[in-house]
Coordinates of C-alpha atoms and ligand atoms in Angstrom, one line a residue:
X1 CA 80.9 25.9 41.0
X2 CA 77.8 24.7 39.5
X3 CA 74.4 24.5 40.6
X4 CA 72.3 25.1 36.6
X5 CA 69.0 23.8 38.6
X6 CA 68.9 26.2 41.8
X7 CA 67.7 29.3 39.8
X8 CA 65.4 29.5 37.3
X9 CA 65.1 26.3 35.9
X10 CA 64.3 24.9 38.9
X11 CA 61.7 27.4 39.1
X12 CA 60.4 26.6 35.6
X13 CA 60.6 22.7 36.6
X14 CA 57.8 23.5 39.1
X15 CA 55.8 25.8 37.2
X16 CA 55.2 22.9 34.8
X17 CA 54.6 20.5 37.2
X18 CA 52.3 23.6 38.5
X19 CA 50.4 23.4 35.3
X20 CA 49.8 20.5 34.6
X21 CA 48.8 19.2 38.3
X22 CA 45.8 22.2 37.7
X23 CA 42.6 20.7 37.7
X24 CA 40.8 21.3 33.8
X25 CA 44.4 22.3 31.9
X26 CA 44.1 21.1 28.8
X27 CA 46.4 17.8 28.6
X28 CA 48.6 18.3 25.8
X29 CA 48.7 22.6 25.8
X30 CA 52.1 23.1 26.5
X31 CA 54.1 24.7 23.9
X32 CA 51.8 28.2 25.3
X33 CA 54.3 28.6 27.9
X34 CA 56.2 31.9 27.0
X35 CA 59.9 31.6 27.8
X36 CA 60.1 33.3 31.1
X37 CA 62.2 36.0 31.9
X38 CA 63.8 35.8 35.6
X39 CA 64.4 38.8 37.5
X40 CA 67.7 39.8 38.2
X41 CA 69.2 38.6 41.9
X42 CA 72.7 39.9 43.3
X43 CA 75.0 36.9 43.8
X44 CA 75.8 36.0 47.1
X45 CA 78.9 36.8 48.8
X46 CA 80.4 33.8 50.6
X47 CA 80.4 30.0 49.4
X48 CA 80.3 29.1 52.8
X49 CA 83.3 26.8 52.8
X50 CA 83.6 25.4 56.5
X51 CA 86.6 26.9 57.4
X52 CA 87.4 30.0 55.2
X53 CA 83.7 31.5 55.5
X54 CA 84.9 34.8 53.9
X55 CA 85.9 33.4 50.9
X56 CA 84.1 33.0 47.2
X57 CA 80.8 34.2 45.4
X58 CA 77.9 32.8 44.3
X59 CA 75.1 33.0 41.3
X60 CA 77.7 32.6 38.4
X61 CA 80.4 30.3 37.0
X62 CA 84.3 31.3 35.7
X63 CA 85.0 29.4 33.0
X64 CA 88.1 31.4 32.2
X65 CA 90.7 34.1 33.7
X66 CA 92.9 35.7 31.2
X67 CA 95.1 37.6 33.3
X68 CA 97.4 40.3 32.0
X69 CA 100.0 41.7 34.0
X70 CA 102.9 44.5 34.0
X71 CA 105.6 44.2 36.8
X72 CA 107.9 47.1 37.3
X73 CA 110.8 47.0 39.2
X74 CA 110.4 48.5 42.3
X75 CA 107.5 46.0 42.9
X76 CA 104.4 47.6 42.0
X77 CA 102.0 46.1 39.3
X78 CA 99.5 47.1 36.5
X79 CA 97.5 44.7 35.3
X80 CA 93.6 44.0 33.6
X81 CA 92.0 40.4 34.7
X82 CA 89.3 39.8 32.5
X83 CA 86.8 36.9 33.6
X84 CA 84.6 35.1 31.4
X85 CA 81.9 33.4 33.5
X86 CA 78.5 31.9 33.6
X87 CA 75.5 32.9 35.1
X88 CA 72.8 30.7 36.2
X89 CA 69.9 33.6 36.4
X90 CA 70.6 37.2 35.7
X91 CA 72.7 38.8 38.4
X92 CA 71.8 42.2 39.3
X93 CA 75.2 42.2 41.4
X94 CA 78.2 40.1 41.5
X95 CA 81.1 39.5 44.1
X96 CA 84.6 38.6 43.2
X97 CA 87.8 38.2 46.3
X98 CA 90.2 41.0 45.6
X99 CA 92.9 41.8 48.5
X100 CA 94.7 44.9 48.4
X101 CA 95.6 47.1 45.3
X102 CA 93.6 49.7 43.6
X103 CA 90.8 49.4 41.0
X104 CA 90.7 51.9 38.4
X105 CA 87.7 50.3 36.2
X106 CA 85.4 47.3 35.7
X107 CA 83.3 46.5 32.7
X108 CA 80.4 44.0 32.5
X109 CA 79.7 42.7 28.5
X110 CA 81.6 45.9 27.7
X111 CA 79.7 48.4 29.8
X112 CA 81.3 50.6 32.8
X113 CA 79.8 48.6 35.9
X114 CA 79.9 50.6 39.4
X115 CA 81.7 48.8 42.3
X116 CA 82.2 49.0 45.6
X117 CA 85.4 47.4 48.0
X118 CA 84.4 45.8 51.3
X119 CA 87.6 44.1 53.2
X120 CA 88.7 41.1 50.9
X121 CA 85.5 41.6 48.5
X122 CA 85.1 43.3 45.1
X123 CA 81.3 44.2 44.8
X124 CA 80.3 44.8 41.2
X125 CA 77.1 45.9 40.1
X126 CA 76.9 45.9 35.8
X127 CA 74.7 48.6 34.3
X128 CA 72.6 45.6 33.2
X129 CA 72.0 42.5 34.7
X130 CA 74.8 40.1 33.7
X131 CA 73.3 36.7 32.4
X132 CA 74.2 33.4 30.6
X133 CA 77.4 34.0 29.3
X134 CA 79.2 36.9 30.4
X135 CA 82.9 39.0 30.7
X136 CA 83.9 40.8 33.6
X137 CA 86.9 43.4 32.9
X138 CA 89.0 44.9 35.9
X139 CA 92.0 46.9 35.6
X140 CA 93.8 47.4 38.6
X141 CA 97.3 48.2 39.7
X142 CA 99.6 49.3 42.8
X143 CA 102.1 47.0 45.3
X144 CA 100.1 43.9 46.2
X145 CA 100.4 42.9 49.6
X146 CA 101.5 39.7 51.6
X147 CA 98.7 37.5 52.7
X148 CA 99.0 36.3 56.6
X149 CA 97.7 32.7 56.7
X150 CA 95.7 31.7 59.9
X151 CA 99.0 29.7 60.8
X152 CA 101.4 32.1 60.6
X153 CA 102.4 31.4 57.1
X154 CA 103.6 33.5 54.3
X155 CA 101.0 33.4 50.9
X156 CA 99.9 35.4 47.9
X157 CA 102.3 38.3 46.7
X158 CA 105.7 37.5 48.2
X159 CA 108.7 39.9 46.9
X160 CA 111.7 38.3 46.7
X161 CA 115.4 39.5 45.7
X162 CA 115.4 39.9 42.0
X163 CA 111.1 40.1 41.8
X164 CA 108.2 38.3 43.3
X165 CA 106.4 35.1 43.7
X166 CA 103.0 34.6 44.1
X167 CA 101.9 31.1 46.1
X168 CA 97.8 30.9 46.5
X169 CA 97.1 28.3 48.9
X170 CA 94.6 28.8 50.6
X171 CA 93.5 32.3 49.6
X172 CA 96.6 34.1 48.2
X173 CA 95.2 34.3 44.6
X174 CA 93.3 37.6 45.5
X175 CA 96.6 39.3 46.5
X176 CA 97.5 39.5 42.6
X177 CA 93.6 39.1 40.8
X178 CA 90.4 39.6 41.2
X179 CA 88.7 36.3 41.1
X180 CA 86.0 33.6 42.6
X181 CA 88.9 32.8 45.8
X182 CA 87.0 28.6 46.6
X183 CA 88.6 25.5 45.0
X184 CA 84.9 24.5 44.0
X185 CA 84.6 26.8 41.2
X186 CA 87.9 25.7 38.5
X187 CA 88.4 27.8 35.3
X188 CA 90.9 27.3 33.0
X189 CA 93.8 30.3 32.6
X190 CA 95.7 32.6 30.3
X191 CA 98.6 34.6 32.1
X192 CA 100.7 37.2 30.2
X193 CA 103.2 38.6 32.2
X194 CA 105.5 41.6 31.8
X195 CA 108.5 42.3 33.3
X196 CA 112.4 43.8 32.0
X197 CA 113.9 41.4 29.9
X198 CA 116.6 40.5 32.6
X199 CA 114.1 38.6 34.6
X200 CA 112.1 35.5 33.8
X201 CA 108.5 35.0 34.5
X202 CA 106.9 31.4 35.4
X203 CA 103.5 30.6 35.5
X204 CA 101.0 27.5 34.9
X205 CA 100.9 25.4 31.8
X206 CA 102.2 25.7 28.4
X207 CA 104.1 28.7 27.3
X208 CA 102.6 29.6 24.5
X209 CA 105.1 32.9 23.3
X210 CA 108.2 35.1 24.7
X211 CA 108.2 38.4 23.2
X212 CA 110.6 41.1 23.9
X213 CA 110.0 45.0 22.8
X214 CA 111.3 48.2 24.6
X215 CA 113.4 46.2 26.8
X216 CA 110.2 44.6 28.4
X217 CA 109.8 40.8 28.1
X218 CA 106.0 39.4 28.0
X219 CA 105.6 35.3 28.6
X220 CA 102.3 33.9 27.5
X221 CA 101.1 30.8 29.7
X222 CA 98.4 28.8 29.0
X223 CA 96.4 26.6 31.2
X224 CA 94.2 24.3 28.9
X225 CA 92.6 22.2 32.1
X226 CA 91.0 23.4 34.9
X227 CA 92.6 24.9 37.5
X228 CA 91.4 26.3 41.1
X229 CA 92.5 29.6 42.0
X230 CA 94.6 28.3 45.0
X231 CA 96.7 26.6 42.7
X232 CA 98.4 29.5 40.7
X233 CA 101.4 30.9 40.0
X234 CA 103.6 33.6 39.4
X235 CA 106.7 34.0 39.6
X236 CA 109.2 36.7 38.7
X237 CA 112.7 37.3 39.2
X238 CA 116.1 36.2 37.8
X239 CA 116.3 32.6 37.0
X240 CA 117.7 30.3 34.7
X241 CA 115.3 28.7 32.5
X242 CA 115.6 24.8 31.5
X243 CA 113.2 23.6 28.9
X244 CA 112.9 20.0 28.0
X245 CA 110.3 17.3 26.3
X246 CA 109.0 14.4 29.3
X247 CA 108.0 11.2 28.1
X248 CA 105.2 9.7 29.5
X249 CA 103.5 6.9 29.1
X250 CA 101.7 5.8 26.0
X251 CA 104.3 7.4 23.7
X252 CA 102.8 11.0 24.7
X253 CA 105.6 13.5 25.6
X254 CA 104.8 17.1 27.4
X255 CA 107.1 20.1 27.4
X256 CA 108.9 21.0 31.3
X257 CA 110.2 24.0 31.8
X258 CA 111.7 24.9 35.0
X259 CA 113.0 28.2 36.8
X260 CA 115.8 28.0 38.8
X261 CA 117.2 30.9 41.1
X262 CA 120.8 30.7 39.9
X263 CA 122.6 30.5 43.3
X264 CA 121.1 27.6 44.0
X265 CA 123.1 25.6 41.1
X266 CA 122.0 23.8 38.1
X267 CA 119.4 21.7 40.0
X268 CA 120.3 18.6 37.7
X269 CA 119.2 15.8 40.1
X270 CA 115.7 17.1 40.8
X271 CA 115.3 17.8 36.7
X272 CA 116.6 14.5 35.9
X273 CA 114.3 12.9 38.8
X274 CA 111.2 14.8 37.6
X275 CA 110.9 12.5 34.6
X276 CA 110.9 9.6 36.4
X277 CA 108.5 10.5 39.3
X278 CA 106.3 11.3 36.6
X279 CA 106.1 8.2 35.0
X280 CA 106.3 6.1 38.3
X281 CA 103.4 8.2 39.0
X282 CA 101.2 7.0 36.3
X283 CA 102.1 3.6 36.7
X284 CA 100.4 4.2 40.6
X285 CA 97.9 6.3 39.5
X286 CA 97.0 6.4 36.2
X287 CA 97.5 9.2 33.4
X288 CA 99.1 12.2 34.3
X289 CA 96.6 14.8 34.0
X290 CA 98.2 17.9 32.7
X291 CA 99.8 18.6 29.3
X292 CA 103.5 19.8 30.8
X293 CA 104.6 19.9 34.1
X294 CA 108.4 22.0 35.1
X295 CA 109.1 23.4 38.8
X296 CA 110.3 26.9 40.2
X297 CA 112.7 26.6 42.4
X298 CA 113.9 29.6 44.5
X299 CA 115.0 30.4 48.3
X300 CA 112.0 32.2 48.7
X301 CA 111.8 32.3 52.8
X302 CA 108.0 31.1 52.8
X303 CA 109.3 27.4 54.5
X304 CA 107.3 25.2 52.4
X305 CA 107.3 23.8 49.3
X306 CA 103.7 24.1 46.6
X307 CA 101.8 22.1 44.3
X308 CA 101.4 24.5 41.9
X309 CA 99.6 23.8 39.0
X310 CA 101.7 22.1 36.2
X311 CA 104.9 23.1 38.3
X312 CA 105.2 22.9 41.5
X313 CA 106.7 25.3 44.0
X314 CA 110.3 25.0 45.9
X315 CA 111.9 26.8 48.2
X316 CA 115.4 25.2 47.5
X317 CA 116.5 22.9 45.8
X318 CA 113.8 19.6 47.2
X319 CA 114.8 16.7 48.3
X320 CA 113.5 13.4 46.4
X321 CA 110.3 12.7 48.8
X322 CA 109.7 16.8 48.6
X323 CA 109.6 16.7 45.0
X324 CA 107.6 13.3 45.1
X325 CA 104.8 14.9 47.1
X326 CA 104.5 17.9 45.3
X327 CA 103.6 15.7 41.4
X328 CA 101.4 13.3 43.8
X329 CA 99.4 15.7 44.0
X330 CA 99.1 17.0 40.5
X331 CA 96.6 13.8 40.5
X332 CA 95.1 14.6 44.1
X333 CA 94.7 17.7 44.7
X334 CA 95.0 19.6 41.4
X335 CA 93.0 17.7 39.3
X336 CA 91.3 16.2 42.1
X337 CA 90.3 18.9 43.8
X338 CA 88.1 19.5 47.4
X339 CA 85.4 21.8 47.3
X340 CA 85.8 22.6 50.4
X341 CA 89.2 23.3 52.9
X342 CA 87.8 21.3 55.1
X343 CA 88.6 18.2 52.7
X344 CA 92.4 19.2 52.4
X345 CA 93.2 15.7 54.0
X346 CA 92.0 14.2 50.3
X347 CA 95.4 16.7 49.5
X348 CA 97.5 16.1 51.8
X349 CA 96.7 12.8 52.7
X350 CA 97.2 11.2 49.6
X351 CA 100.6 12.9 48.8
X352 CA 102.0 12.1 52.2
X353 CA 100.9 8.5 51.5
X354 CA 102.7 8.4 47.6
X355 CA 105.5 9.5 49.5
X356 CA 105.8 6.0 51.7
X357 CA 104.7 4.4 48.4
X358 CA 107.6 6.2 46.6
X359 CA 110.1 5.1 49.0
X360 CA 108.6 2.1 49.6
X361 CA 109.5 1.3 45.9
X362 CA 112.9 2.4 46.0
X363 CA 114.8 0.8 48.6
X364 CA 113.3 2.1 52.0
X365 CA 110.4 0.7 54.4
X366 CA 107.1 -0.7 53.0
X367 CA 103.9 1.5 53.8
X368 CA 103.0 -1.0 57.0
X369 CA 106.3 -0.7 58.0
X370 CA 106.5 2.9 58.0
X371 CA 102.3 2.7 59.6
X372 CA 103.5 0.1 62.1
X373 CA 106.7 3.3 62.9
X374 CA 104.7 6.0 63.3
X375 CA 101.2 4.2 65.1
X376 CA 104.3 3.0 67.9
X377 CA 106.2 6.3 68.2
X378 CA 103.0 8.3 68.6
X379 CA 100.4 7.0 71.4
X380 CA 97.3 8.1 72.0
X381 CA 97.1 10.9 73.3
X382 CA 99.9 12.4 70.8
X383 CA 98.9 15.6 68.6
X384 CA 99.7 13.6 65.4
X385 CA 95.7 12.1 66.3
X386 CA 94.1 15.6 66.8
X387 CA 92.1 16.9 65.3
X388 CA 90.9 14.2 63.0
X389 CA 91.5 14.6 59.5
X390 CA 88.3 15.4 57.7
X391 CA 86.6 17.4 61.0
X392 CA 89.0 20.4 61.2
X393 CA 87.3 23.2 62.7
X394 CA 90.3 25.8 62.7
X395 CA 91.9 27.3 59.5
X396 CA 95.1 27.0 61.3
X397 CA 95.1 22.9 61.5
X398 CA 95.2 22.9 57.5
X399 CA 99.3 22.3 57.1
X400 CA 99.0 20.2 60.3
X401 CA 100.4 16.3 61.2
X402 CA 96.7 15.4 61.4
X403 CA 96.1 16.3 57.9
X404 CA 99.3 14.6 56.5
X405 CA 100.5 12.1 58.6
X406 CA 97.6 10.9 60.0
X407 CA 95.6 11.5 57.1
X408 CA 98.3 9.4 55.0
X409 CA 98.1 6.5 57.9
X410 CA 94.4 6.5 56.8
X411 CA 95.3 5.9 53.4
X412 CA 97.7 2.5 54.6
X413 CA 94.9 1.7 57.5
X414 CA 92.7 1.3 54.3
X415 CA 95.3 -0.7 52.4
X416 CA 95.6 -3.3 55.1
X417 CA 91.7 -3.5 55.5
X418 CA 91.2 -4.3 51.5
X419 CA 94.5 -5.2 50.8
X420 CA 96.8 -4.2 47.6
X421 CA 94.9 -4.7 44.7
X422 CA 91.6 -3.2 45.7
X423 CA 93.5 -0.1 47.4
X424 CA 95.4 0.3 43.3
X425 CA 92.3 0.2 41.9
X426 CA 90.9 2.6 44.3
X427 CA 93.3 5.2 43.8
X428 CA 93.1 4.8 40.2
X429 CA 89.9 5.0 40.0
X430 CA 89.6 8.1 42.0
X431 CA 91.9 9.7 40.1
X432 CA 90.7 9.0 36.5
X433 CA 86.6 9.3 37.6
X434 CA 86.8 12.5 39.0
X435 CA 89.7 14.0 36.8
X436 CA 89.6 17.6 36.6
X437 CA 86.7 18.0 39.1
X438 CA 85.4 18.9 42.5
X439 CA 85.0 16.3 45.3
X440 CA 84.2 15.7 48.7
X441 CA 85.4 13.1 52.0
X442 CA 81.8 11.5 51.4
X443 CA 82.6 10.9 47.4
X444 CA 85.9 8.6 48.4
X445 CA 84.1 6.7 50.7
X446 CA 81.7 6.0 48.5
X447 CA 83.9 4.7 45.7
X448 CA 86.1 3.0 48.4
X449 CA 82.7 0.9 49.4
X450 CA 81.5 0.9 45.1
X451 CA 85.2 -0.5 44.9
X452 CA 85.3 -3.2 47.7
X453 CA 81.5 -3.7 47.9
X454 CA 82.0 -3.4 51.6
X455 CA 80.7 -1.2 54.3
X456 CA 83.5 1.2 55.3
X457 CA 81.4 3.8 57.5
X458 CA 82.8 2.1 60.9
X459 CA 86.5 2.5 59.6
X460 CA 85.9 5.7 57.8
X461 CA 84.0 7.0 61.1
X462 CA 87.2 6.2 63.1
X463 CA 90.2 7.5 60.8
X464 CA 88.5 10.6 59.5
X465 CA 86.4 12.1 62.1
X466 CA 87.2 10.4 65.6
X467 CA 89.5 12.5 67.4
X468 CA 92.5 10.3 68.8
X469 CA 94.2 7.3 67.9
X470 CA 92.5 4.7 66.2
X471 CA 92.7 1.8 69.1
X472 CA 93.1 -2.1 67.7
X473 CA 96.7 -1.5 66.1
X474 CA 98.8 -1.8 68.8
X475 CA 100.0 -5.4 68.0
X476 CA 99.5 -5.4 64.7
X477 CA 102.6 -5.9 63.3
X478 CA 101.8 -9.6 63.8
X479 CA 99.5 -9.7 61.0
X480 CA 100.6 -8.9 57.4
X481 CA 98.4 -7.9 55.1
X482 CA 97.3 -10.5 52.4
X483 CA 98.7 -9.7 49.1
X484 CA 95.7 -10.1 47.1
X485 CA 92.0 -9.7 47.3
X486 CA 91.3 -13.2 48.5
X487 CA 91.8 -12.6 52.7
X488 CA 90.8 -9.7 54.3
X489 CA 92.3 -8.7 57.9
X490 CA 90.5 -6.3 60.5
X491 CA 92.3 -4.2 62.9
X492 CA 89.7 -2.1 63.9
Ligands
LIG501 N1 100.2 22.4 50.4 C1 101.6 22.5 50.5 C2 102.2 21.1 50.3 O1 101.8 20.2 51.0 C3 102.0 23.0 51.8 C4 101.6 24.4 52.3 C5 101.0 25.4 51.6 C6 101.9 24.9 53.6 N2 100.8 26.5 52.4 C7 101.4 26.2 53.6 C8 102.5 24.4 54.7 C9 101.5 27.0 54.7 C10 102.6 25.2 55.8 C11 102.1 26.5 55.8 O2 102.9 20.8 49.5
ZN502 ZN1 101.1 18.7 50.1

């Protein structure tokens, strides 16, 4: 999260506009000005994201999480998070999510800070005011616990048969660190994990060493691009471990290394299709935007599959759309990322919608076919219209149809309006000017009208925030959509 000019140097701003507005200040007397020293505020304790409310602090930055951890069998954990993170006035007190598990000891810059744990929150309070740059130190340990999700789902610490899995999305990441729980504040991550050699440990990124001693095995992952909290992972447990070099495009390769749960087979298919869904994926949408990629696949019982950072999240072995979905959204979602939940259709949306573009491309229905299917087979008053994709008012509508189906028929609504080559550049464009950032619904309409030079608001109004079908389709299967630019249809 960033917002430099809220604190103090908004407050300075004014001052000198104070200044100089005063009648009889000498002109040209600036340099005077002594730097000023703000007092110290505590941090808030809530980003106010529209549907988690609980979630996230404010007042400082992470830039970085180096998370160490020790996993013994028998599932309990000891571990020492250390955040490095960025203050934007002195903070007299900070808040960090932490669920479950016991702290033994924060440090601020060094210093023994006191804290305090309320519910889901991690109050600390340095012995001096943490400002600009600063490290926060926790060491913690015990059995993390199971998040619930509003829906019913499984997420954060999950134990499984040989070890356990942690899955963040939405809020699991405070199950197994202490950390700043909102997709709008990204850090990049280092993740040593240590566990008896038997078992394998997967995280995020690049693995960047494997070092056994005492019959304890530590994996060092490293990952170099920003990554929100929701998106990662751990996973322990017996697997066998397949490392390989991608090729991309451009003559740039990237290492994969994937984890599979060794009942489950070889999975050879989905490691030789991962290659290739890559690099149709960049032809779509433009540079992949990580530096290696791999999945974890495991029967883990959670019933849904993740896009964890780098490498994604199975439980089984995925089928080819699955699998599709999941690197779709390595490009929206991951490095496109919401700021808030309540934009989780710019997620789900768009890797429901690479999904008709995947199979579109490889033998099944075009996107307006599979529109034209799923507008007939649902009417108007089916629950594939409601709520409307970007005004979700219940946490428990987040993994609904609305969000992806709906949310993806958006997507080829759009397509038909502007037509092929203007919906490419779109996408592309998304992806590559807001690479490895934080976005909102209003930021894609505003490219989609900067890329079309058209106002969208009406169509826009009626995908993303009217609940119910969008009427003025029902027959539309008479018109196809020109193939370039030139003719535009309306169907509103
Ligand atoms: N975001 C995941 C995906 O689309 C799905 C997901 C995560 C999910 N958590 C969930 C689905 C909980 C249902 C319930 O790939
Ligand atoms: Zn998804």
């Amino acid at each position: 999260m960033r917002h430099p000019l809220r604190g103090w140097a908004a407050l300075l701003t004014s001052t000198a506009v104070g200044l100089a507005l005063l009648p009889g200040a000498p002109a040209a007397a600036a340099p005077a000005v002594p730097a000023a020293k703000p007092a110290p505020v505590a941090g808030g304790q809530s980003v106010d994201d529209s549907l988690f409310p609980e979630i996230g602090g404010t007042g400082y930055d992470v830039r970085h999480y180096g998370i160490a951890l020790t996993y013994a069998t028998g599932g309990t954990i000891k571990a020492t998070t250390t955040i490095q993170a960025r203050a934007a006035r002195p903070l007299s007190e900070l808040t960090l999510d932490l669920e479950g598990l016991s702290v033994d000891r924060v440090t601020v810059d060094g210093r023994r800070a006191r804290f305090v744990r309320r519910d889901t929150k991690l109050v600390v309070t340095p012995a001096r005011a943490a400002s600009g740059r600063f490290t926060v130190e926790v060491r913690y340990h015990g059995r993390p616990t199971t998040h619930i999700d509003p829906d019913g789902a499984k997420d954060g610490w999950v134990p499984s048969a040989t070890g356990a899995t942690a899955l963040s999305e939405p809020v699991g990441a405070q199950t197994w660190f202490p950390n700043n729980n909102t997709p709008r504040d990204k850090a990049t991550f280092d993740v040593a994990i240590t566990a008896p050699k038997k078992l394998a440990a997967a995280s995020n990124g690049e693995l960047r060493s494997r070092r056994t001693r005492d019959g304890q095995t530590t994996w060092r992952w490293r990952q170099r691009q920003p990554m929100a909290t929701y998106l990662s992972l751990l996973a322990i447990g017996r697997f066998d471990v397949y490392r390989s070099t991608v090729a991309l495009a451009g003559g740039r390769t990237i290492p994969a290394w994937t984890f599979v749960e060794p009942g489950l087979g070889s999975a050879k298919a989905q490691r030789d299709l991962l290659p290739k869904v890559l690099r149709f994926s960049e032809k779509q949408y433009g540079r992949y935007p990580f530096s290696a990629t791999g999945m974890v696949i495991q029967d883990l019982g959670v019933g849904y599959a993740l896009e964890t950072q780098t490498r994604p999240f199975f439980d089984g072995v995925p089928d080819d759309a699955t699998l599709v979905h999941e690197l779709a959204h390595q490009w929206y979602g991951d490095s496109v990322t919401p700021r808030d939940w309540g934009d989780i259709w710019l997620n789900e949306g768009f890797a429901t919608y690479a999904e008709a573009n995947y199979a579109a491309e490889h033998g099944g229905p075009t996107t307006w076919q599979a529109f034209q299917q799923a507008y007939r087979a649902n009417g108007p008053g089916s629950d594939l219209w409601s709520p409307a994709p970007a005004a979700l008012t219940n946490p428990a509508d987040l993994f609904g149809s609305p969000v992806y189906e709906r949310g993806g028929l958006t997507l080829e609504a759009l397509r038909h309006r502007i037509g092929d080559e203007k919906m490419r550049t779109l996408l592309r464009a998304w992806a590559r000017q807001q690479a490895h950032g934080v976005v909102a619904t209003s930021d894609f309409i505003a490219l989609a009208e900067r890329t079309t030079g058209e106002n969208l608001g009406a169509f826009f109004a009626t995908w993303l925030y009217q609940e119910g079908r969008p009427a003025g389709y029902e027959d539309a299967g008479v018109t196809r959509v020109a193939p370039s630019s030139g003719s535009r249809s309306r169907h509103e």
